[in-house]
Amino acid sequence: MTIDEDPEIEYSSLCEEVSRQGTTVKLQIYRLKGSAEGWSLEVVDHKNGSTVWEDLFATDQEAREEFYRTLELEGIHSFAEDRPSESLH
């Protein structure tokens, strides 16, 4: 790969749209293709606002479980408020 090339991203099969209380967000779990460093977790709202976890997850399933734990604790609106991008954890 040369410096000008963008790294190739591998998306998990666990990516999905999740709807609650009339709000839909996109659950995105991804990593650099071929990487063993772990999976990133990002939630994108209807205005393309992004919430990204700073920590990587060993498996895509662990990332998905963290999303659903946060969803149950804080609600879907915690991901979809009109705010600038932020990081969690």
PDB file of C-alpha atoms in Angstrom:
ATOM      1  CA  MET A   1       0.000   0.000   0.000  1.00  0.00           C
ATOM      2  CA  THR A   2       1.336   3.424  -0.867  1.00  0.00           C
ATOM      3  CA  ILE A   3       0.844   6.504   1.273  1.00  0.00           C
ATOM      4  CA  ASP A   4      -1.836   7.818  -1.102  1.00  0.00           C
ATOM      5  CA  GLU A   5      -4.052   4.739  -0.761  1.00  0.00           C
ATOM      6  CA  ASP A   6      -6.856   4.622   1.776  1.00  0.00           C
ATOM      7  CA  PRO A   7      -6.816   1.555   3.999  1.00  0.00           C
ATOM      8  CA  GLU A   8      -9.417  -1.054   3.130  1.00  0.00           C
ATOM      9  CA  ILE A   9     -12.188  -1.410   5.713  1.00  0.00           C
ATOM     10  CA  GLU A  10     -13.855  -4.710   6.585  1.00  0.00           C
ATOM     11  CA  TYR A  11     -17.430  -4.397   7.891  1.00  0.00           C
ATOM     12  CA  SER A  12     -18.950  -6.974  10.201  1.00  0.00           C
ATOM     13  CA  SER A  13     -22.012  -8.939   9.155  1.00  0.00           C
ATOM     14  CA  LEU A  14     -23.519  -7.655  12.425  1.00  0.00           C
ATOM     15  CA  CYS A  15     -23.954  -4.107  11.078  1.00  0.00           C
ATOM     16  CA  GLU A  16     -27.620  -3.141  11.057  1.00  0.00           C
ATOM     17  CA  GLU A  17     -30.179  -0.389  11.407  1.00  0.00           C
ATOM     18  CA  VAL A  18     -31.851  -0.283  14.797  1.00  0.00           C
ATOM     19  CA  SER A  19     -35.150   1.510  15.463  1.00  0.00           C
ATOM     20  CA  ARG A  20     -36.694   2.419  18.800  1.00  0.00           C
ATOM     21  CA  GLN A  21     -39.333   5.002  19.687  1.00  0.00           C
ATOM     22  CA  GLY A  22     -39.501   6.333  16.115  1.00  0.00           C
ATOM     23  CA  THR A  23     -35.728   6.870  15.859  1.00  0.00           C
ATOM     24  CA  THR A  24     -33.392   4.831  13.655  1.00  0.00           C
ATOM     25  CA  VAL A  25     -29.610   4.623  13.960  1.00  0.00           C
ATOM     26  CA  LYS A  26     -27.020   2.654  12.026  1.00  0.00           C
ATOM     27  CA  LEU A  27     -24.860   0.270  14.004  1.00  0.00           C
ATOM     28  CA  GLN A  28     -21.478   0.014  12.276  1.00  0.00           C
ATOM     29  CA  ILE A  29     -18.800  -2.445  13.361  1.00  0.00           C
ATOM     30  CA  TYR A  30     -15.601  -2.467  11.331  1.00  0.00           C
ATOM     31  CA  ARG A  31     -11.826  -2.898  11.300  1.00  0.00           C
ATOM     32  CA  LEU A  32      -8.915  -2.533   8.933  1.00  0.00           C
ATOM     33  CA  LYS A  33      -9.042  -5.441   6.531  1.00  0.00           C
ATOM     34  CA  GLY A  34      -6.709  -8.203   7.656  1.00  0.00           C
ATOM     35  CA  SER A  35      -6.120  -6.540  11.012  1.00  0.00           C
ATOM     36  CA  ALA A  36      -6.041  -8.433  14.271  1.00  0.00           C
ATOM     37  CA  GLU A  37      -6.191  -5.231  16.338  1.00  0.00           C
ATOM     38  CA  GLY A  38      -9.904  -5.427  17.071  1.00  0.00           C
ATOM     39  CA  TRP A  39     -13.239  -4.060  15.959  1.00  0.00           C
ATOM     40  CA  SER A  40     -14.400  -0.444  16.084  1.00  0.00           C
ATOM     41  CA  LEU A  41     -17.934   0.426  17.132  1.00  0.00           C
ATOM     42  CA  GLU A  42     -19.750   3.430  15.671  1.00  0.00           C
ATOM     43  CA  VAL A  43     -23.383   4.518  15.756  1.00  0.00           C
ATOM     44  CA  VAL A  44     -24.602   6.969  13.098  1.00  0.00           C
ATOM     45  CA  ASP A  45     -27.837   8.911  13.517  1.00  0.00           C
ATOM     46  CA  HIS A  46     -30.298  10.254  10.933  1.00  0.00           C
ATOM     47  CA  LYS A  47     -28.239  13.445  10.494  1.00  0.00           C
ATOM     48  CA  ASN A  48     -24.974  11.513  10.063  1.00  0.00           C
ATOM     49  CA  GLY A  49     -23.927  12.432  13.586  1.00  0.00           C
ATOM     50  CA  SER A  50     -21.508   9.839  14.878  1.00  0.00           C
ATOM     51  CA  THR A  51     -20.830   8.259  18.259  1.00  0.00           C
ATOM     52  CA  VAL A  52     -17.595   6.251  18.293  1.00  0.00           C
ATOM     53  CA  TRP A  53     -16.222   4.127  21.110  1.00  0.00           C
ATOM     54  CA  GLU A  54     -12.544   4.812  21.761  1.00  0.00           C
ATOM     55  CA  ASP A  55     -11.808   1.218  22.762  1.00  0.00           C
ATOM     56  CA  LEU A  56     -11.545  -1.614  20.259  1.00  0.00           C
ATOM     57  CA  PHE A  57     -13.355  -4.896  20.800  1.00  0.00           C
ATOM     58  CA  ALA A  58     -11.788  -8.342  20.452  1.00  0.00           C
ATOM     59  CA  THR A  59     -14.753  -9.607  18.418  1.00  0.00           C
ATOM     60  CA  ASP A  60     -17.540  -8.021  16.414  1.00  0.00           C
ATOM     61  CA  GLN A  61     -20.024  -9.797  18.708  1.00  0.00           C
ATOM     62  CA  GLU A  62     -18.536  -8.025  21.758  1.00  0.00           C
ATOM     63  CA  ALA A  63     -18.935  -4.678  19.980  1.00  0.00           C
ATOM     64  CA  ARG A  64     -22.574  -5.483  19.182  1.00  0.00           C
ATOM     65  CA  GLU A  65     -23.239  -6.490  22.796  1.00  0.00           C
ATOM     66  CA  GLU A  66     -21.751  -3.188  24.036  1.00  0.00           C
ATOM     67  CA  PHE A  67     -24.037  -1.253  21.688  1.00  0.00           C
ATOM     68  CA  TYR A  68     -27.121  -3.050  23.003  1.00  0.00           C
ATOM     69  CA  ARG A  69     -26.004  -2.594  26.641  1.00  0.00           C
ATOM     70  CA  THR A  70     -25.659   1.149  26.013  1.00  0.00           C
ATOM     71  CA  LEU A  71     -28.984   1.233  24.160  1.00  0.00           C
ATOM     72  CA  GLU A  72     -30.778  -0.392  27.101  1.00  0.00           C
ATOM     73  CA  LEU A  73     -29.096   1.852  29.698  1.00  0.00           C
ATOM     74  CA  GLU A  74     -29.210   5.214  27.920  1.00  0.00           C
ATOM     75  CA  GLY A  75     -31.894   4.821  25.247  1.00  0.00           C
ATOM     76  CA  ILE A  76     -31.746   5.386  21.503  1.00  0.00           C
ATOM     77  CA  HIS A  77     -32.008   9.154  21.847  1.00  0.00           C
ATOM     78  CA  SER A  78     -28.560   9.203  23.456  1.00  0.00           C
ATOM     79  CA  PHE A  79     -27.228   8.391  19.968  1.00  0.00           C
ATOM     80  CA  ALA A  80     -29.548  10.665  17.999  1.00  0.00           C
ATOM     81  CA  GLU A  81     -29.422  14.010  19.738  1.00  0.00           C
ATOM     82  CA  ASP A  82     -28.440  17.088  17.782  1.00  0.00           C
ATOM     83  CA  ARG A  83     -24.860  17.317  18.906  1.00  0.00           C
ATOM     84  CA  PRO A  84     -21.365  17.235  17.418  1.00  0.00           C
ATOM     85  CA  SER A  85     -19.616  13.882  17.082  1.00  0.00           C
ATOM     86  CA  GLU A  86     -18.408  12.490  20.365  1.00  0.00           C
ATOM     87  CA  SER A  87     -16.475   9.549  21.714  1.00  0.00           C
ATOM     88  CA  LEU A  88     -17.548   7.185  24.450  1.00  0.00           C
ATOM     89  CA  HIS A  89     -15.522   5.155  26.907  1.00  0.00           C
TER      90      HIS A  89
END
